[in-house]
mmCIF file of C-alpha atoms in Angstrom:
data_model
loop_
_atom_site.group_PDB
_atom_site.id
_atom_site.type_symbol
_atom_site.label_atom_id
_atom_site.label_comp_id
_atom_site.label_asym_id
_atom_site.label_seq_id
_atom_site.Cartn_x
_atom_site.Cartn_y
_atom_site.Cartn_z
ATOM 1 C CA MET A 1 -9.736 21.910 -6.864
ATOM 2 C CA ALA A 2 -10.788 21.717 -2.962
ATOM 3 C CA GLU A 3 -7.885 21.409 -0.463
ATOM 4 C CA ASN A 4 -7.713 19.705 3.038
ATOM 5 C CA THR A 5 -5.524 21.608 5.191
ATOM 6 C CA SER A 6 -6.262 20.376 8.641
ATOM 7 C CA TRP A 7 -3.507 17.947 8.838
ATOM 8 C CA MET A 8 -1.164 20.141 7.151
ATOM 9 C CA ASP A 9 -0.936 23.131 9.878
ATOM 10 C CA GLY A 10 0.623 20.886 12.680
ATOM 11 C CA THR A 11 -2.849 20.838 14.707
ATOM 12 C CA ALA A 12 -4.112 17.680 13.270
ATOM 13 C CA GLU A 13 -4.542 15.440 16.582
ATOM 14 C CA ASP A 14 -2.891 12.242 14.439
ATOM 15 C CA PHE A 15 0.292 13.739 13.899
ATOM 16 C CA ARG A 16 2.927 12.488 16.023
ATOM 17 C CA PRO A 17 6.289 14.166 16.927
ATOM 18 C CA PRO A 18 9.593 12.366 15.284
ATOM 19 C CA SER A 19 10.287 10.989 18.569
ATOM 20 C CA ASP A 20 8.051 7.964 17.905
ATOM 21 C CA LEU A 21 9.957 7.409 14.749
ATOM 22 C CA ARG A 22 12.118 4.811 16.550
ATOM 23 C CA PRO A 23 15.164 5.047 14.006
ATOM 24 C CA ASP A 24 16.733 2.104 15.682
ATOM 25 C CA ILE A 25 14.322 -0.302 14.868
ATOM 26 C CA PRO A 26 13.912 -1.083 10.910
ATOM 27 C CA HIS A 27 10.356 -0.028 9.416
ATOM 28 C CA PRO A 28 9.027 -1.644 6.196
ATOM 29 C CA ALA A 29 7.972 1.443 4.786
ATOM 30 C CA ARG A 30 11.411 2.982 5.192
ATOM 31 C CA ILE A 31 12.852 -0.257 3.816
ATOM 32 C CA TYR A 32 10.818 0.197 0.708
ATOM 33 C CA ASN A 33 11.949 3.866 0.426
ATOM 34 C CA TYR A 34 15.526 2.649 0.548
ATOM 35 C CA PHE A 35 14.608 0.147 -2.643
ATOM 36 C CA LEU A 36 12.644 2.815 -4.555
ATOM 37 C CA GLY A 37 15.842 4.849 -4.344
ATOM 38 C CA GLY A 38 14.465 7.445 -1.563
ATOM 39 C CA LYS A 39 16.150 9.302 1.139
ATOM 40 C CA ASP A 40 13.825 8.500 3.994
ATOM 41 C CA HIS A 41 15.226 6.070 5.706
ATOM 42 C CA PHE A 42 17.769 5.244 8.661
ATOM 43 C CA PRO A 43 20.992 2.926 9.206
ATOM 44 C CA ALA A 44 18.979 0.181 10.747
ATOM 45 C CA ASP A 45 16.381 0.074 7.376
ATOM 46 C CA ARG A 46 19.491 0.444 5.199
ATOM 47 C CA ALA A 47 21.204 -2.447 7.143
ATOM 48 C CA ALA A 48 17.641 -4.433 6.884
ATOM 49 C CA ALA A 49 17.393 -3.802 2.905
ATOM 50 C CA GLU A 50 20.979 -4.589 2.066
ATOM 51 C CA GLN A 51 20.362 -8.308 3.681
ATOM 52 C CA VAL A 52 17.809 -8.762 1.581
ATOM 53 C CA LEU A 53 19.659 -7.242 -1.597
ATOM 54 C CA ALA A 54 22.616 -9.855 -0.874
ATOM 55 C CA PHE A 55 20.488 -12.718 -2.024
ATOM 56 C CA ALA A 56 17.935 -10.741 -4.481
ATOM 57 C CA PRO A 57 19.668 -7.714 -5.867
ATOM 58 C CA ALA A 58 17.004 -7.133 -8.392
ATOM 59 C CA THR A 59 14.819 -6.177 -5.656
ATOM 60 C CA PRO A 60 15.049 -2.483 -6.072
ATOM 61 C CA SER A 61 13.632 -3.039 -9.830
ATOM 62 C CA ALA A 62 10.888 -5.321 -8.326
ATOM 63 C CA ALA A 63 9.739 -2.755 -5.811
ATOM 64 C CA ARG A 64 9.497 -0.004 -8.968
ATOM 65 C CA ALA A 65 7.601 -2.605 -10.869
ATOM 66 C CA ASN A 66 5.108 -2.907 -8.234
ATOM 67 C CA ARG A 67 4.913 0.868 -7.777
ATOM 68 C CA ALA A 68 4.141 1.201 -11.763
ATOM 69 C CA PHE A 69 1.505 -1.708 -10.941
ATOM 70 C CA LEU A 70 -0.368 0.518 -8.290
ATOM 71 C CA GLN A 71 -0.197 3.641 -10.735
ATOM 72 C CA ARG A 72 -1.887 1.622 -13.701
ATOM 73 C CA ALA A 73 -4.110 0.182 -11.134
ATOM 74 C CA VAL A 74 -5.537 3.731 -9.899
ATOM 75 C CA ARG A 75 -5.278 5.000 -13.497
ATOM 76 C CA TYR A 76 -7.894 2.061 -14.643
ATOM 77 C CA VAL A 77 -10.071 2.468 -11.570
ATOM 78 C CA ALA A 78 -10.373 6.466 -11.743
ATOM 79 C CA GLY A 79 -11.371 5.512 -15.311
ATOM 80 C CA GLU A 80 -13.925 3.487 -14.089
ATOM 81 C CA GLY A 81 -15.514 6.072 -12.539
ATOM 82 C CA ILE A 82 -13.980 5.811 -9.152
ATOM 83 C CA THR A 83 -13.852 9.329 -7.357
ATOM 84 C CA GLN A 84 -12.842 8.007 -4.021
ATOM 85 C CA PHE A 85 -9.590 5.899 -2.558
ATOM 86 C CA LEU A 86 -8.826 4.509 1.013
ATOM 87 C CA ASP A 87 -4.923 3.659 0.379
ATOM 88 C CA ILE A 88 -3.871 1.815 3.561
ATOM 89 C CA GLY A 89 -0.240 1.049 4.181
ATOM 90 C CA THR A 90 0.878 3.789 1.623
ATOM 91 C CA GLY A 91 4.474 4.260 2.695
ATOM 92 C CA ILE A 92 6.422 7.073 2.303
ATOM 93 C CA PRO A 93 5.144 9.486 -0.447
ATOM 94 C CA THR A 94 7.380 9.186 -3.673
ATOM 95 C CA ALA A 95 6.432 10.293 -7.330
ATOM 96 C CA GLY A 96 3.530 9.054 -8.963
ATOM 97 C CA ASN A 97 1.777 8.946 -5.602
ATOM 98 C CA THR A 98 -1.994 7.828 -5.998
ATOM 99 C CA HIS A 99 -3.558 11.105 -5.726
ATOM 100 C CA GLU A 100 -1.664 12.375 -8.157
ATOM 101 C CA ILE A 101 -2.408 9.722 -10.771
ATOM 102 C CA ALA A 102 -5.969 9.522 -9.715
ATOM 103 C CA GLN A 103 -6.603 13.347 -9.984
ATOM 104 C CA GLN A 104 -4.923 13.369 -13.181
ATOM 105 C CA VAL A 105 -8.052 11.152 -14.318
ATOM 106 C CA ASP A 106 -10.560 13.320 -12.513
ATOM 107 C CA PRO A 107 -9.581 16.456 -10.400
ATOM 108 C CA ALA A 108 -12.777 15.723 -8.048
ATOM 109 C CA VAL A 109 -11.159 12.196 -6.943
ATOM 110 C CA LYS A 110 -10.673 12.185 -2.822
ATOM 111 C CA VAL A 111 -7.923 10.242 -1.337
ATOM 112 C CA VAL A 112 -7.364 9.151 2.025
ATOM 113 C CA TYR A 113 -4.051 7.751 2.958
ATOM 114 C CA ILE A 114 -3.349 5.559 5.949
ATOM 115 C CA ASP A 115 -0.367 4.180 7.313
ATOM 116 C CA ASN A 116 1.197 3.368 11.060
ATOM 117 C CA ASP A 117 4.417 5.258 10.466
ATOM 118 C CA PRO A 118 4.571 8.833 11.546
ATOM 119 C CA ILE A 119 7.389 9.564 9.029
ATOM 120 C CA VAL A 120 4.977 8.812 6.432
ATOM 121 C CA LEU A 121 2.686 11.701 7.564
ATOM 122 C CA ALA A 122 5.410 13.938 8.717
ATOM 123 C CA HIS A 123 6.575 13.282 4.885
ATOM 124 C CA ALA A 124 3.036 13.602 3.368
ATOM 125 C CA ARG A 125 2.065 17.339 5.218
ATOM 126 C CA ALA A 126 5.577 18.383 3.493
ATOM 127 C CA LEU A 127 4.516 16.842 0.141
ATOM 128 C CA MET A 128 0.736 18.471 0.137
ATOM 129 C CA ALA A 129 1.923 21.686 1.636
ATOM 130 C CA GLY A 130 0.807 24.459 -0.820
ATOM 131 C CA PRO A 131 -1.725 24.686 -3.245
ATOM 132 C CA GLY A 132 -2.391 22.436 -6.355
ATOM 133 C CA HIS A 133 -3.581 19.410 -4.810
ATOM 134 C CA GLY A 134 -6.594 17.722 -4.405
ATOM 135 C CA ALA A 135 -8.945 16.665 -1.602
ATOM 136 C CA THR A 136 -6.281 14.316 -0.048
ATOM 137 C CA THR A 137 -6.160 13.283 3.742
ATOM 138 C CA VAL A 138 -3.516 11.589 5.873
ATOM 139 C CA LEU A 139 -4.245 9.738 8.852
ATOM 140 C CA GLN A 140 -1.904 7.294 11.227
ATOM 141 C CA ALA A 141 -3.905 4.397 11.853
ATOM 142 C CA ASP A 142 -3.280 0.469 11.645
ATOM 143 C CA LEU A 143 -4.425 -1.819 9.036
ATOM 144 C CA ARG A 144 -4.571 -4.699 11.676
ATOM 145 C CA ASP A 145 -7.307 -2.705 13.146
ATOM 146 C CA PRO A 146 -9.861 -2.236 10.619
ATOM 147 C CA LYS A 147 -13.078 -1.574 12.295
ATOM 148 C CA SER A 148 -11.020 1.660 14.063
ATOM 149 C CA ILE A 149 -10.159 2.755 10.362
ATOM 150 C CA LEU A 150 -13.849 2.420 9.294
ATOM 151 C CA THR A 151 -15.320 3.953 12.118
ATOM 152 C CA ASP A 152 -12.773 6.937 12.407
ATOM 153 C CA PRO A 153 -14.846 10.080 12.076
ATOM 154 C CA ARG A 154 -11.789 11.421 9.829
ATOM 155 C CA VAL A 155 -12.192 9.013 7.143
ATOM 156 C CA ARG A 156 -16.080 9.200 7.359
ATOM 157 C CA GLU A 157 -15.816 12.839 6.804
ATOM 158 C CA ALA A 158 -13.742 12.123 3.787
ATOM 159 C CA ILE A 159 -15.237 9.220 2.025
ATOM 160 C CA ASP A 160 -18.733 8.267 1.718
ATOM 161 C CA LEU A 161 -18.696 4.619 2.098
ATOM 162 C CA ASP A 162 -22.181 4.531 0.906
ATOM 163 C CA GLN A 163 -20.652 5.379 -2.435
ATOM 164 C CA PRO A 164 -18.123 3.098 -4.401
ATOM 165 C CA VAL A 165 -14.537 3.244 -3.091
ATOM 166 C CA ALA A 166 -11.306 2.210 -4.639
ATOM 167 C CA LEU A 167 -9.431 0.056 -1.377
ATOM 168 C CA MET A 168 -5.729 -0.071 -2.025
ATOM 169 C CA LEU A 169 -3.707 -2.575 -0.174
ATOM 170 C CA VAL A 170 -0.365 -2.521 -2.427
ATOM 171 C CA ALA A 171 2.311 -4.433 -0.833
ATOM 172 C CA VAL A 172 1.358 -4.223 2.989
ATOM 173 C CA LEU A 173 -0.543 -7.453 3.787
ATOM 174 C CA HIS A 174 2.654 -9.612 3.686
ATOM 175 C CA PHE A 175 3.502 -7.762 7.030
ATOM 176 C CA VAL A 176 0.163 -9.153 8.589
ATOM 177 C CA ASP A 177 1.302 -12.335 10.317
ATOM 178 C CA ASP A 178 -1.110 -15.015 9.964
ATOM 179 C CA GLU A 179 -2.126 -14.758 13.715
ATOM 180 C CA GLN A 180 -3.623 -11.580 13.039
ATOM 181 C CA ASP A 181 -5.897 -12.756 10.483
ATOM 182 C CA PRO A 182 -5.113 -10.984 7.454
ATOM 183 C CA HIS A 183 -8.130 -12.316 5.237
ATOM 184 C CA GLY A 184 -10.625 -11.430 7.984
ATOM 185 C CA ILE A 185 -9.136 -7.904 7.797
ATOM 186 C CA VAL A 186 -9.692 -7.737 4.383
ATOM 187 C CA ARG A 187 -13.092 -9.199 4.363
ATOM 188 C CA THR A 188 -14.327 -6.834 7.182
ATOM 189 C CA LEU A 189 -12.910 -3.896 4.980
ATOM 190 C CA LEU A 190 -14.560 -4.943 1.955
ATOM 191 C CA ASP A 191 -17.912 -5.703 3.656
ATOM 192 C CA ALA A 192 -17.929 -2.165 4.730
ATOM 193 C CA LEU A 193 -17.751 -1.010 0.741
ATOM 194 C CA ALA A 194 -20.569 -0.080 -1.637
ATOM 195 C CA PRO A 195 -21.508 -2.193 -4.499
ATOM 196 C CA GLY A 196 -19.283 -1.027 -7.465
ATOM 197 C CA SER A 197 -16.060 -0.477 -5.244
ATOM 198 C CA PHE A 198 -12.809 -2.052 -6.405
ATOM 199 C CA LEU A 199 -9.915 -3.683 -4.392
ATOM 200 C CA ILE A 200 -6.267 -3.014 -5.707
ATOM 201 C CA LEU A 201 -3.903 -5.610 -3.871
ATOM 202 C CA SER A 202 -0.532 -6.711 -4.306
ATOM 203 C CA HIS A 203 1.564 -9.009 -1.915
ATOM 204 C CA ALA A 204 4.841 -10.830 -1.874
ATOM 205 C CA THR A 205 5.477 -14.760 -2.386
ATOM 206 C CA GLY A 206 8.179 -17.236 -2.440
ATOM 207 C CA ASP A 207 6.519 -19.077 -5.450
ATOM 208 C CA PHE A 208 9.112 -17.795 -7.897
ATOM 209 C CA ASP A 209 12.270 -18.212 -5.941
ATOM 210 C CA PRO A 210 14.373 -20.763 -4.166
ATOM 211 C CA PRO A 211 12.856 -21.669 -0.390
ATOM 212 C CA GLU A 212 15.668 -20.382 1.058
ATOM 213 C CA HIS A 213 15.244 -16.995 -0.442
ATOM 214 C CA SER A 214 11.907 -16.687 1.431
ATOM 215 C CA VAL A 215 14.018 -17.793 4.540
ATOM 216 C CA ALA A 216 16.820 -15.253 4.105
ATOM 217 C CA GLY A 217 13.828 -12.638 3.709
ATOM 218 C CA LYS A 218 12.046 -13.166 6.641
ATOM 219 C CA ALA A 219 15.564 -13.151 8.467
ATOM 220 C CA ALA A 220 15.913 -9.646 7.457
ATOM 221 C CA TYR A 221 12.762 -8.512 8.616
ATOM 222 C CA GLN A 222 13.118 -10.180 11.799
ATOM 223 C CA LYS A 223 14.242 -7.317 14.348
ATOM 224 C CA ALA A 224 11.641 -4.856 11.929
ATOM 225 C CA ALA A 225 8.822 -3.439 12.928
ATOM 226 C CA ALA A 226 6.584 -6.097 11.022
ATOM 227 C CA GLN A 227 7.598 -9.515 10.070
ATOM 228 C CA VAL A 228 7.294 -10.530 6.501
ATOM 229 C CA SER A 229 4.976 -13.145 5.345
ATOM 230 C CA PRO A 230 5.238 -14.287 1.533
ATOM 231 C CA ARG A 231 1.981 -16.019 0.730
ATOM 232 C CA PRO A 232 1.640 -18.608 -2.308
ATOM 233 C CA TYR A 233 -0.831 -18.047 -4.961
ATOM 234 C CA ALA A 234 -3.609 -19.765 -3.345
ATOM 235 C CA GLU A 235 -3.384 -18.006 0.068
ATOM 236 C CA VAL A 236 -3.471 -14.702 -2.067
ATOM 237 C CA LEU A 237 -6.094 -15.478 -3.929
ATOM 238 C CA ARG A 238 -8.435 -15.899 -1.014
ATOM 239 C CA PHE A 239 -8.253 -12.146 -0.425
ATOM 240 C CA PHE A 240 -10.520 -11.604 -3.469
ATOM 241 C CA GLU A 241 -13.334 -13.976 -2.242
ATOM 242 C CA GLY A 242 -16.567 -12.365 -2.845
ATOM 243 C CA VAL A 243 -15.203 -9.700 -5.663
ATOM 244 C CA GLU A 244 -14.900 -10.355 -9.229
ATOM 245 C CA LEU A 245 -11.100 -10.034 -10.504
ATOM 246 C CA VAL A 246 -10.521 -7.772 -13.570
ATOM 247 C CA GLU A 247 -8.571 -9.079 -16.412
ATOM 248 C CA PRO A 248 -5.719 -10.240 -16.531
ATOM 249 C CA GLY A 249 -6.877 -11.806 -12.871
ATOM 250 C CA LEU A 250 -4.108 -12.459 -10.520
ATOM 251 C CA VAL A 251 -0.624 -12.423 -11.874
ATOM 252 C CA ALA A 252 2.646 -11.257 -11.046
ATOM 253 C CA PRO A 253 2.720 -7.266 -10.877
ATOM 254 C CA PRO A 254 4.507 -6.265 -14.278
ATOM 255 C CA LYS A 255 2.091 -8.395 -15.873
ATOM 256 C CA TRP A 256 -1.118 -6.908 -14.828
ATOM 257 C CA ARG A 257 -1.847 -4.647 -18.059
ATOM 258 C CA PRO A 258 1.663 -3.719 -18.674
ATOM 259 C CA GLU A 259 2.507 -0.858 -21.033
ATOM 260 C CA ASN A 260 4.814 -2.763 -23.224
ATOM 261 C CA PRO A 261 6.230 -6.446 -23.468
ATOM 262 C CA GLU A 262 9.512 -5.486 -21.635
ATOM 263 C CA ALA A 263 8.132 -4.028 -19.031
ATOM 264 C CA ALA A 264 5.788 -7.186 -18.212
ATOM 265 C CA GLU A 265 8.742 -9.323 -17.973
ATOM 266 C CA ALA A 266 10.434 -7.647 -14.748
ATOM 267 C CA TRP A 267 11.098 -9.922 -12.006
ATOM 268 C CA THR A 268 9.006 -9.221 -9.089
ATOM 269 C CA PRO A 269 8.159 -11.799 -6.531
ATOM 270 C CA GLY A 270 4.884 -11.114 -6.009
ATOM 271 C CA TYR A 271 0.732 -11.273 -7.250
ATOM 272 C CA GLY A 272 -1.241 -8.459 -8.259
ATOM 273 C CA ALA A 273 -4.805 -8.201 -9.249
ATOM 274 C CA VAL A 274 -7.935 -5.507 -9.475
ATOM 275 C CA ALA A 275 -11.260 -6.826 -8.622
ATOM 276 C CA ARG A 276 -14.655 -5.264 -8.629
ATOM 277 C CA LYS A 277 -17.280 -5.734 -5.723
ATOM 278 C CA SER A 278 -20.730 -6.465 -6.970
#
């Protein structure tokens, strides 16, 4: 398998030293890692996570259900012949990453991971060290500046935007405020992709819980590097304007092509879907 090692040897320009980690400020990627049972978090992250668990103790199982949605969606899209994945807001690497799932279907798959947290790049470098990985690139960039992602020469080198791409925005857009125009961000990204591309997206919502839970959730992320903005069904559906939803459409992530009936009933305060660009 082809390997991309330029970012593994410590010479990549986008790698930032651990001093950028700001352990005193909770970060969504590290909070999510805590929910998934990982070890890559600081006291501030754990404190924010525990605030969420105080009113939503099932959040860890919801995080796992969202992760399982990602894996099923990636497997589906790779099975449809997509060999390029642009995963934005990937978070700290855990078992069953996008490249692992997609390259099981087709070893020729190319994956570009994008995240704005330097700890993600640091852990990705460690995860990818050594042989046995396909063409996988990790870059530090910000979803809120989509044009810089699309024009980054490293992205252009890794992915041919004239060919279909799977754009992944899994559990990240609810960290983009309305003032930052999340729907415009998605449109900018989709407009740059070739026909036949796919969008894999999941997003937090307050539709399934009492209103006070959304208020408490926002309070838990108040001091974090990014605030949380759960959105109702209609607002999440807007992200899919101009693309065709794949069955079963926009549903709670566990209900998107579940592996068994029991898994479909997991509580997950969010929506997820896969769509194709004509």
